mmCIF file of C-alpha atoms and ligand atoms in Angstrom:
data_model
loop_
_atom_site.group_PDB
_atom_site.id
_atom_site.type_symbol
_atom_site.label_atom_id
_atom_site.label_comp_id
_atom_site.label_asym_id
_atom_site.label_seq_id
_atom_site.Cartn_x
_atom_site.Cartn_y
_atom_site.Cartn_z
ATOM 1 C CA UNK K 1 -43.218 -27.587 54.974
ATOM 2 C CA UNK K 2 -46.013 -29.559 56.251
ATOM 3 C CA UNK K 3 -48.932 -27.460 57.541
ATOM 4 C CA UNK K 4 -50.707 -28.558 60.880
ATOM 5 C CA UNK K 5 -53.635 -30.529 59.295
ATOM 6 C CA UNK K 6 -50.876 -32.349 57.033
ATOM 7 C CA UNK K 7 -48.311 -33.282 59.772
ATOM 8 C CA UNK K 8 -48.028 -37.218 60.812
ATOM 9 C CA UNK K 9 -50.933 -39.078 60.593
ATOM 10 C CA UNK K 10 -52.777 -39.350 64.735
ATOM 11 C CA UNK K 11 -51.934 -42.992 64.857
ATOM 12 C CA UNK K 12 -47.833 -42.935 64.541
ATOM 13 C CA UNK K 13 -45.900 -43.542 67.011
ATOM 14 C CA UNK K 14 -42.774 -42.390 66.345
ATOM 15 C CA UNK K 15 -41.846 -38.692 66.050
ATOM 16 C CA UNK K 16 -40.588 -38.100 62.704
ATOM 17 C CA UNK K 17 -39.166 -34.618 63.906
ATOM 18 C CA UNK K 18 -38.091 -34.253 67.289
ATOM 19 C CA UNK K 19 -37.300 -30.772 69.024
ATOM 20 C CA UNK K 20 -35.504 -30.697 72.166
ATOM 21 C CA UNK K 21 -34.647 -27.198 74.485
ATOM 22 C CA UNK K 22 -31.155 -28.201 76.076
ATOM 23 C CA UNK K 23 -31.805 -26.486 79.423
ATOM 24 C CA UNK K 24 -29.889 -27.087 83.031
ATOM 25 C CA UNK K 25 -26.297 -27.655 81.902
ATOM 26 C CA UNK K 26 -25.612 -24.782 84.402
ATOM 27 C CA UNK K 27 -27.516 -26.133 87.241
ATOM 28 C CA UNK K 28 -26.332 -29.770 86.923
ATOM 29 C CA UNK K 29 -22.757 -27.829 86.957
ATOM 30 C CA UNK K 30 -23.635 -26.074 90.347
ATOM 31 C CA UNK K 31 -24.770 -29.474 91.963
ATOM 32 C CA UNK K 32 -21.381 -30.713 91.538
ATOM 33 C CA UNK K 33 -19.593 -27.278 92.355
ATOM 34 C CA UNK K 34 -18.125 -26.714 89.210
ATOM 35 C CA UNK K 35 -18.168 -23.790 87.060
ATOM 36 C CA UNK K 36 -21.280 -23.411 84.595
ATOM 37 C CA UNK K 37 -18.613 -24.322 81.509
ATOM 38 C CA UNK K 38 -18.307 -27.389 83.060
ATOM 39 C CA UNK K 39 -22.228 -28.332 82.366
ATOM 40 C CA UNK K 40 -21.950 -27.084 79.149
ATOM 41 C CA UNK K 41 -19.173 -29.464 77.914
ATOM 42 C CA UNK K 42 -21.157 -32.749 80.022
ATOM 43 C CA UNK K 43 -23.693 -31.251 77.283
ATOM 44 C CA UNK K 44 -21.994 -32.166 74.432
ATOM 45 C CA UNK K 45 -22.387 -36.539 75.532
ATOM 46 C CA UNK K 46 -25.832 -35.904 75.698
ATOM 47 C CA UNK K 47 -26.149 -34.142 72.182
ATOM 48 C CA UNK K 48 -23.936 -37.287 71.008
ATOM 49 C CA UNK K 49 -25.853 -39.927 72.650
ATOM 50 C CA UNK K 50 -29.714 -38.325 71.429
ATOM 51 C CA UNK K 51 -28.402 -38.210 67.915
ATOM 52 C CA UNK K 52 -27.628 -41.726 67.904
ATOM 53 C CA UNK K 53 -30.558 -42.247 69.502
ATOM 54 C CA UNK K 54 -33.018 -40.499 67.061
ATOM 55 C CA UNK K 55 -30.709 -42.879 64.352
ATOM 56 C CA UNK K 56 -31.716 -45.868 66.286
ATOM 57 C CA UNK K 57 -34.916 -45.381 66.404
ATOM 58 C CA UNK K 58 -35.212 -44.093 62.705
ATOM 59 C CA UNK K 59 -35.778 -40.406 63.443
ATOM 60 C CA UNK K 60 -35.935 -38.433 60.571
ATOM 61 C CA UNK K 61 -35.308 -34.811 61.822
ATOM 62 C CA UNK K 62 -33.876 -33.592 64.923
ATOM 63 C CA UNK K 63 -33.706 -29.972 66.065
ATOM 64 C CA UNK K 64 -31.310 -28.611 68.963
ATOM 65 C CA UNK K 65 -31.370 -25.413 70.488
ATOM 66 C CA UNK K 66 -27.878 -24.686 71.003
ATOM 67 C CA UNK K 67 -27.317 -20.938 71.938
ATOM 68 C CA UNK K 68 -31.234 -18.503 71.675
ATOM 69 C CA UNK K 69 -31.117 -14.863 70.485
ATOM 70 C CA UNK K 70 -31.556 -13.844 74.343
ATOM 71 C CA UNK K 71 -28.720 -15.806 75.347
ATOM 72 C CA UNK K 72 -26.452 -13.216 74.243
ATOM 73 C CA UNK K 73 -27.385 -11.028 77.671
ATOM 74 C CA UNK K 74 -25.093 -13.572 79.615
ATOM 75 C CA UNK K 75 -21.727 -12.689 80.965
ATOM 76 C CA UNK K 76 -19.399 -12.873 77.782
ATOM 77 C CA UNK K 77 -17.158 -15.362 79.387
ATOM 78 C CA UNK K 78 -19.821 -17.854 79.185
ATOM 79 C CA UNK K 79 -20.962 -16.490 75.784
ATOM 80 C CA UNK K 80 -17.167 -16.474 74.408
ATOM 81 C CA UNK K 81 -17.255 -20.387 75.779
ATOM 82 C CA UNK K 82 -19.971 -21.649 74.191
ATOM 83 C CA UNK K 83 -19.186 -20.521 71.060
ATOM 84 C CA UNK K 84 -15.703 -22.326 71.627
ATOM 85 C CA UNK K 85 -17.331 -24.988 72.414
ATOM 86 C CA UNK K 86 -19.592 -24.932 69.014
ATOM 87 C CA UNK K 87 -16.681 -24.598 67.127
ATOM 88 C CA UNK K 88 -14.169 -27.506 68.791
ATOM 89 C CA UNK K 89 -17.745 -29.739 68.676
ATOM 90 C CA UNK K 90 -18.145 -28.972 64.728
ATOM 91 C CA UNK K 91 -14.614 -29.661 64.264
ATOM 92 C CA UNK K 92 -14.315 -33.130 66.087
ATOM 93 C CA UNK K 93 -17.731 -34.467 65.400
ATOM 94 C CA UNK K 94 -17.782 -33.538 61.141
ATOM 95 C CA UNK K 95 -16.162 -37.270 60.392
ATOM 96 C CA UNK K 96 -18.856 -38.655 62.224
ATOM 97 C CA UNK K 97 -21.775 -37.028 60.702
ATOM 98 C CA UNK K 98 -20.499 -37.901 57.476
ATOM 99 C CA UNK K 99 -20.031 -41.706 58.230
ATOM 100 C CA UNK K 100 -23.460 -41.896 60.170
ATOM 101 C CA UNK K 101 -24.847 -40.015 57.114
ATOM 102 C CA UNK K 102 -26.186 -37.362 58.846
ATOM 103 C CA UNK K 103 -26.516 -33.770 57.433
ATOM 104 C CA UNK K 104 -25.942 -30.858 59.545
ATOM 105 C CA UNK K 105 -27.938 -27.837 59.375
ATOM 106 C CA UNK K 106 -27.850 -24.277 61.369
ATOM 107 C CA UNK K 107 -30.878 -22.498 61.762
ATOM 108 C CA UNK K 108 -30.734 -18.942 63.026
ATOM 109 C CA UNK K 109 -29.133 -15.710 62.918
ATOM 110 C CA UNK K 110 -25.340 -16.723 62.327
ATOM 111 C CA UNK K 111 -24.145 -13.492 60.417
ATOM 112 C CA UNK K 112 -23.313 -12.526 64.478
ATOM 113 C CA UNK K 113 -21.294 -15.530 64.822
ATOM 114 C CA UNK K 114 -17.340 -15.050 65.177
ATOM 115 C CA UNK K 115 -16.097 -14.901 61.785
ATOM 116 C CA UNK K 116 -14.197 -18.483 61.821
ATOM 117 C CA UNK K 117 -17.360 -20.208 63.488
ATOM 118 C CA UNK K 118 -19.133 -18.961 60.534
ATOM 119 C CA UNK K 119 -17.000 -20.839 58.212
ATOM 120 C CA UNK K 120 -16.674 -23.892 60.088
ATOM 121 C CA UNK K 121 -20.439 -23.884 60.002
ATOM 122 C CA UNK K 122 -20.612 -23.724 56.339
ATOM 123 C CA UNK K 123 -17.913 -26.090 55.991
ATOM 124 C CA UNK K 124 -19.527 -28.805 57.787
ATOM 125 C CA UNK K 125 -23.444 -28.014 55.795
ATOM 126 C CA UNK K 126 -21.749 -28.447 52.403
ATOM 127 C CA UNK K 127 -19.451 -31.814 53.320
ATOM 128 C CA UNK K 128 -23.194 -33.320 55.151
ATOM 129 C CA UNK K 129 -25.064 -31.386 52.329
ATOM 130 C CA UNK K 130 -25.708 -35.466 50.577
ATOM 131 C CA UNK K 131 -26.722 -37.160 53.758
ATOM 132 C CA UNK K 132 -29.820 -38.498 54.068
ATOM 133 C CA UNK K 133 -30.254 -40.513 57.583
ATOM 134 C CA UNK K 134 -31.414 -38.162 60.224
ATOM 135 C CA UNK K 135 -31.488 -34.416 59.604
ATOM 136 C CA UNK K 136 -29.740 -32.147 62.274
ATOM 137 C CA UNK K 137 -30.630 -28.951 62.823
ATOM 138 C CA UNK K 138 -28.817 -27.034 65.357
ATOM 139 C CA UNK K 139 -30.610 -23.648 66.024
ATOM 140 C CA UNK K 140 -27.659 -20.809 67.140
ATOM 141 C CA UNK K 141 -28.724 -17.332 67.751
ATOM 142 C CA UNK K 142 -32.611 -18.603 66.818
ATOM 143 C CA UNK K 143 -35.269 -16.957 68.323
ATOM 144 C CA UNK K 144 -39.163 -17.936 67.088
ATOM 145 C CA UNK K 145 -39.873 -14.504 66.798
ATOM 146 C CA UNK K 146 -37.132 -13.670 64.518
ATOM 147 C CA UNK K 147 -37.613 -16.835 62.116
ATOM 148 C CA UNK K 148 -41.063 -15.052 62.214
ATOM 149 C CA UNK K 149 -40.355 -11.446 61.175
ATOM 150 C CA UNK K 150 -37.735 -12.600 58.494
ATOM 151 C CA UNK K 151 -40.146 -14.981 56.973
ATOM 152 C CA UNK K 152 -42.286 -11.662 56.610
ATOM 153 C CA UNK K 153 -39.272 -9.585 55.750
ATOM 154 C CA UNK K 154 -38.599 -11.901 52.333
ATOM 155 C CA UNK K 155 -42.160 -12.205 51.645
ATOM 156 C CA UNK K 156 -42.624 -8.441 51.527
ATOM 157 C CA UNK K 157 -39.674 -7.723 49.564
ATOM 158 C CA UNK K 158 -41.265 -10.813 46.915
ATOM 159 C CA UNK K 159 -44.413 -8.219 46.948
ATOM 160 C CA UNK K 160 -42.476 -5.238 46.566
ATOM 161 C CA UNK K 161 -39.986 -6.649 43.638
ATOM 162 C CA UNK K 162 -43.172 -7.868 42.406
ATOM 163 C CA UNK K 163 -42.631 -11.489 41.800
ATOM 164 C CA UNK K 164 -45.311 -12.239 44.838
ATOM 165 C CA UNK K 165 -49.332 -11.403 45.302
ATOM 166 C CA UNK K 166 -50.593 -10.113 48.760
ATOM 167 C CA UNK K 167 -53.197 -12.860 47.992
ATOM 168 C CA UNK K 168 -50.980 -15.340 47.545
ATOM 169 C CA UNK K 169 -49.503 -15.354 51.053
ATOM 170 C CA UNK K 170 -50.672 -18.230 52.784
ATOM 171 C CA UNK K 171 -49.866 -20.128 55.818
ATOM 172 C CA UNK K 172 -48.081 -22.720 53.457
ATOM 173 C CA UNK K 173 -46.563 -19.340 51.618
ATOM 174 C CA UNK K 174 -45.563 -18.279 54.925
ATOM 175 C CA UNK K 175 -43.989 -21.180 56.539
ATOM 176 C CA UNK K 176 -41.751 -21.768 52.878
ATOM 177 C CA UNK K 177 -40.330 -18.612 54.380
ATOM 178 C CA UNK K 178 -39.204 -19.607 57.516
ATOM 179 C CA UNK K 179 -35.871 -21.595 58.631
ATOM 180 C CA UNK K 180 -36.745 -24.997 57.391
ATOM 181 C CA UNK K 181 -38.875 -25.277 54.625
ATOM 182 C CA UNK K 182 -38.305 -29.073 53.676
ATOM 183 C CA UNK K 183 -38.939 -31.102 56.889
ATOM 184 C CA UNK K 184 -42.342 -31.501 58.657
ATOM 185 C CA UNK K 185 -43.191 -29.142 62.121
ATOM 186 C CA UNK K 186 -42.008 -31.300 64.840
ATOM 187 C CA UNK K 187 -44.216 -33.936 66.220
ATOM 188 C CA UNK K 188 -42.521 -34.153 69.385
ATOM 189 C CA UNK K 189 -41.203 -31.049 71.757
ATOM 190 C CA UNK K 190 -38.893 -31.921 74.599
ATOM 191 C CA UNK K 191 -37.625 -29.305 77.206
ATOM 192 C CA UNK K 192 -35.265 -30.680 79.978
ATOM 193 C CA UNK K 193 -34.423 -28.650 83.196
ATOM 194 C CA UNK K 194 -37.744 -28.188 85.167
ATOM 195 C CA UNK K 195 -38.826 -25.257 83.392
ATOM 196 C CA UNK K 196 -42.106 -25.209 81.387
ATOM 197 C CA UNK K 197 -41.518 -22.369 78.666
ATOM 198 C CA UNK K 198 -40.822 -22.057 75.363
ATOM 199 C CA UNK K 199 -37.994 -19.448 75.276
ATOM 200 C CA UNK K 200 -38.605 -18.210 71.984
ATOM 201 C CA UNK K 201 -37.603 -21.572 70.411
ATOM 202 C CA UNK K 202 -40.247 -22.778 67.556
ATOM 203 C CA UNK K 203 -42.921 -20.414 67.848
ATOM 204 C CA UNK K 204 -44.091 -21.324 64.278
ATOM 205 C CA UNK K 205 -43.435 -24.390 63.871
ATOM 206 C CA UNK K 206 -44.492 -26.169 67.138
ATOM 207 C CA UNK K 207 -48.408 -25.228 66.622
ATOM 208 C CA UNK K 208 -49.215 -29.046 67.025
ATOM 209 C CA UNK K 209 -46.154 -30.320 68.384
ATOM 210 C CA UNK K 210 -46.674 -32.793 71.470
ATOM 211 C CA UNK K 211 -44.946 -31.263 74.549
ATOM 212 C CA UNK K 212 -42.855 -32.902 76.953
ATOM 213 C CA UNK K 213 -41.307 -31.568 80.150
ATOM 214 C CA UNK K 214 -38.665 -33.180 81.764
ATOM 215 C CA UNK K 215 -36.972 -32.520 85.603
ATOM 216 C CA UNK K 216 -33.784 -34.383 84.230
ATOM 217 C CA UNK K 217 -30.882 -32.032 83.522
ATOM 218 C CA UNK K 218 -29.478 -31.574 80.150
ATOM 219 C CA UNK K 219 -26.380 -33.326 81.033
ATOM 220 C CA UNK K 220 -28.460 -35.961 82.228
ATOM 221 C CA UNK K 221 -30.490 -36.750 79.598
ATOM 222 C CA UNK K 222 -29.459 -39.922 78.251
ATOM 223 C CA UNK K 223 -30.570 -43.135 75.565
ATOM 224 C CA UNK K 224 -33.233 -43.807 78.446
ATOM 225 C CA UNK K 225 -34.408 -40.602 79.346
ATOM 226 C CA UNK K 226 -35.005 -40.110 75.397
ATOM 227 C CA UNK K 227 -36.733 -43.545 74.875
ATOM 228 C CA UNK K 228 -39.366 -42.770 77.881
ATOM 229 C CA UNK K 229 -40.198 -39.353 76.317
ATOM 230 C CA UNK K 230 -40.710 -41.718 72.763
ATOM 231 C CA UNK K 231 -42.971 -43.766 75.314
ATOM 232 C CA UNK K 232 -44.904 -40.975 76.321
ATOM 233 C CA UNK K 233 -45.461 -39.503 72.899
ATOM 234 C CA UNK K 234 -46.323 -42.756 72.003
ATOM 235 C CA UNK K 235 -49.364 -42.731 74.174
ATOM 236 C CA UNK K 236 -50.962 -39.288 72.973
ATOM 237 C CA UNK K 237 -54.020 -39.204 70.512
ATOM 238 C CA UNK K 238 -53.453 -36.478 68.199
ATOM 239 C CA UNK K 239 -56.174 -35.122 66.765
ATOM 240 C CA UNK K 240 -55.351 -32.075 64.955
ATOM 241 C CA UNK K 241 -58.987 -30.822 65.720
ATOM 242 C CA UNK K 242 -61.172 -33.504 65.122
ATOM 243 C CA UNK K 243 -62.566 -35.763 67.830
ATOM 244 C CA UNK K 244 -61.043 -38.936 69.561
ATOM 245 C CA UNK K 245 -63.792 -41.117 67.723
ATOM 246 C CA UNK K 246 -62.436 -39.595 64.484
ATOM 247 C CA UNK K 247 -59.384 -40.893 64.694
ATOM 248 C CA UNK K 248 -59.180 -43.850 66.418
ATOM 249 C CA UNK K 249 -57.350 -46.558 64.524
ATOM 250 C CA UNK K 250 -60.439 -48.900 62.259
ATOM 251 C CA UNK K 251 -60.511 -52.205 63.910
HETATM 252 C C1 LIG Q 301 -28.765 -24.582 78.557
HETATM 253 O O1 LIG Q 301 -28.369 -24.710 79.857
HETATM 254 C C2 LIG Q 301 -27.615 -24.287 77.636
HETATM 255 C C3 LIG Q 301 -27.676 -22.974 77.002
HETATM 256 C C4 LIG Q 301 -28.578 -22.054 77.181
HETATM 257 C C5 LIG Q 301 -26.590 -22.684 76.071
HETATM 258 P P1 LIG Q 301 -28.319 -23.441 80.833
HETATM 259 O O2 LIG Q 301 -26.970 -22.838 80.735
HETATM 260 O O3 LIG Q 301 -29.451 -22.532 80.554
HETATM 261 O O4 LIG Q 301 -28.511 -24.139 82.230
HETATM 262 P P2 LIG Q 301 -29.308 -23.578 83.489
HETATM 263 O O5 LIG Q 301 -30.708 -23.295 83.034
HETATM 264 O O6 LIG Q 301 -28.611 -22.349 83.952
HETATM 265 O O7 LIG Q 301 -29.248 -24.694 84.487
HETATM 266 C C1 LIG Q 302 -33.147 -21.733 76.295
HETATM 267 O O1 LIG Q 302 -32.610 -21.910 77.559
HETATM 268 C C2 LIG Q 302 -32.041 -21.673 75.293
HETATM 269 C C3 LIG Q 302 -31.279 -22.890 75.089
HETATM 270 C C4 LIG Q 302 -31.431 -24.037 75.680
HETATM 271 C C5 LIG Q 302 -30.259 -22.794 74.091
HETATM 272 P P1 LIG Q 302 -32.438 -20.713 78.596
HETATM 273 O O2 LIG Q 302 -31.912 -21.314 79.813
HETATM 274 O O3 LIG Q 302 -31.641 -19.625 77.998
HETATM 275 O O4 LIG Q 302 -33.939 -20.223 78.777
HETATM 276 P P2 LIG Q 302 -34.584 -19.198 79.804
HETATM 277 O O5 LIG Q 302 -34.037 -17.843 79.483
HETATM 278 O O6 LIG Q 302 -34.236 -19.640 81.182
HETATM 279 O O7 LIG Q 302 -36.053 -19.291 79.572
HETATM 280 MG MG1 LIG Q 303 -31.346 -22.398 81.322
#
C-alpha cells in the first residue's frame, strides 16, 4: 500500500486506481416509471462498459461500490434483488474476466452474504486469482469505517499474540491492514447521482484521491461520461502538500 506522499507522481495523467460510488440506479428507474430493480439491472451495462473502459485506457485498478454496510436498512425486496443480481452478474460475466485477464476481487464484509453468493465469490477470486490487466475490486457490504476498525482489530490481536510492537504501528503498518494492501490509494474518486458524499466508501484510502462529482445517473454513465472525468483529472495539479512551483513539470 502506497502511503499519500508515495502515491502517483503530480504530473500523471492517468489514474492508475480509479474509485467510482454507483449512485442513482433508483432514480434513473423512477424517471422512466419503472420499479427501482429495473435501474439496478441498466447498472450492470454501465459496470461492463467502465471496465472496458479503465482496460482501454490502461487502468490498473478499479474499485466499485456495489452494495455499502448501510444499505442493508432498505426494504429486503430490494436487498434480496441485488444480491440476485450479484450473483447472476458473477456467474455470466466470470468467462469474460478471465479472457480480458482481469482479476476479480471483493472487498468487504461478505461472511453476511447468502451462503451460495459466498461461494460464487470465491469461485470467481481463485479462477481470476493469475490475471494481471486491470484489477477489480468490487466492495459488498464495505463500509470505510469498518475496513477501519478491522484493520485495528488484527493489529491489536498481532500486539496481544505478541508477534507486533505498539511502536511499530505505523500509517504504512496500518494501511497493510486494511482491504487492499497491494494496489496504490486511488488517484481518482468518482460519485455519479448528484450527491456530494462519501457514504462510508474509502475513508482510508481516499486521503489524496481527486474527487469528481457527476449529475449523470449510474445507468447513464457511459465510455464518454468516463473519458471526461479522465479529462478532468487530467487537468488537476496534485501536490500532495507542497506548492504548485514545486511541482510543476522542469521545462
Ligand atoms: C446505487 O443506486 C446502487 C446501490 C446503492 C446498490 P441507488 O439505488 O442508491 O439509486 P438512488 O440513489 O436511489 O437513485
Ligand atoms: C452508496 O449509495 C452505496 C452504493 C453506491 C453502493 P447510497 O445511495 O446508498 O448512498 P446514500 O445513503 O444515499 O448516501
Ligand atoms: Mg443512492
Amino acid at each position: 500500500m502506497a502511503d499519500s506522499d508515495a502515491t502517483q507522481p503530480a504530473q500523471a495523467r492517468t489514474p492508475r486506481h480509479v474509485a467510482i460510488i454507483m449512485d442513482g440506479n433508483g432514480r434513473w428507474a423512477e424517471q422512466r416509471n419503472k420499479p427501482r430493480h429495473a435501474g439496478h439491472r441498466a447498472g450492470v451495462e454501465s459496470v461492463r462498459s467502465t471496465i472496458e473502459a479503465c482496460v482501454e485506457h490502461g487502468i490498473d485498478a478499479l474499485t466499485l461500490f456495489a452494495f455499502s454496510s448501510e444499505n442493508w436498512r432498505r426494504p429486503r425486496a430490494e436487498v434480496d434483488m441485488l444480491m440476485e443480481l450479484f450473483i447472476s452478474a458473477l456467474s455470466r460475466e466470470v468467462k469474460k474476466l478471465e479472457k480480458n485477464k482481469i482479476r476479480l476481487r471483493v472487498i468487504g464484509d461478505t461472511s453476511a452474504f447468502p451462503a451460495k453468493l459466498q461461494q460464487r465469490i470465491q469461485e470467481v477470486e481463485a479462477r481470476t486469482e493469475g490475471n494481471d490487466r486491470l484489477i477489480l475490486q468490487v466492495a459488498a457490504n464495505y463500509g470505510g469505517r469498518w475496513d477501519i476498525a478491522q484493520a485495528a482489530r488484527a493489529l491489536a490481536a498481532e500486539v496481544a499474540a505478541g508477534s507486533l510492537a505498539v511502536e511499530d504501528i505505523d500509517e504504512q503498518r496500518f494501511a497493510a491492514a486494511t482491504s487492499f494492501s497491494d494496489i496504490p490509494d486511488p488517484d481518482l474518486f468518482i460519485r455519479t447521482g448528484g450527491e456530494r458524499r462519501i457514504s462510508n466508501f474509502l475513508l482510508w484510502h481516499c486521503a489524496y484521491s481527486e474527487l469528481y462529482f457527476t449529475p449523470v445517473l449510474w445507468p447513464d454513465f457511459d465510455k464518454r461520461e468516463f473519458a471526461r472525468a479522465l479529462g478532468d483529472f487530467a487537468g488537476r495539479e496534485r501536490r500532495f502538500g507542497r506548492t504548485g512551483e514545486q511541482v510543476k513539470p522542469k521545462v
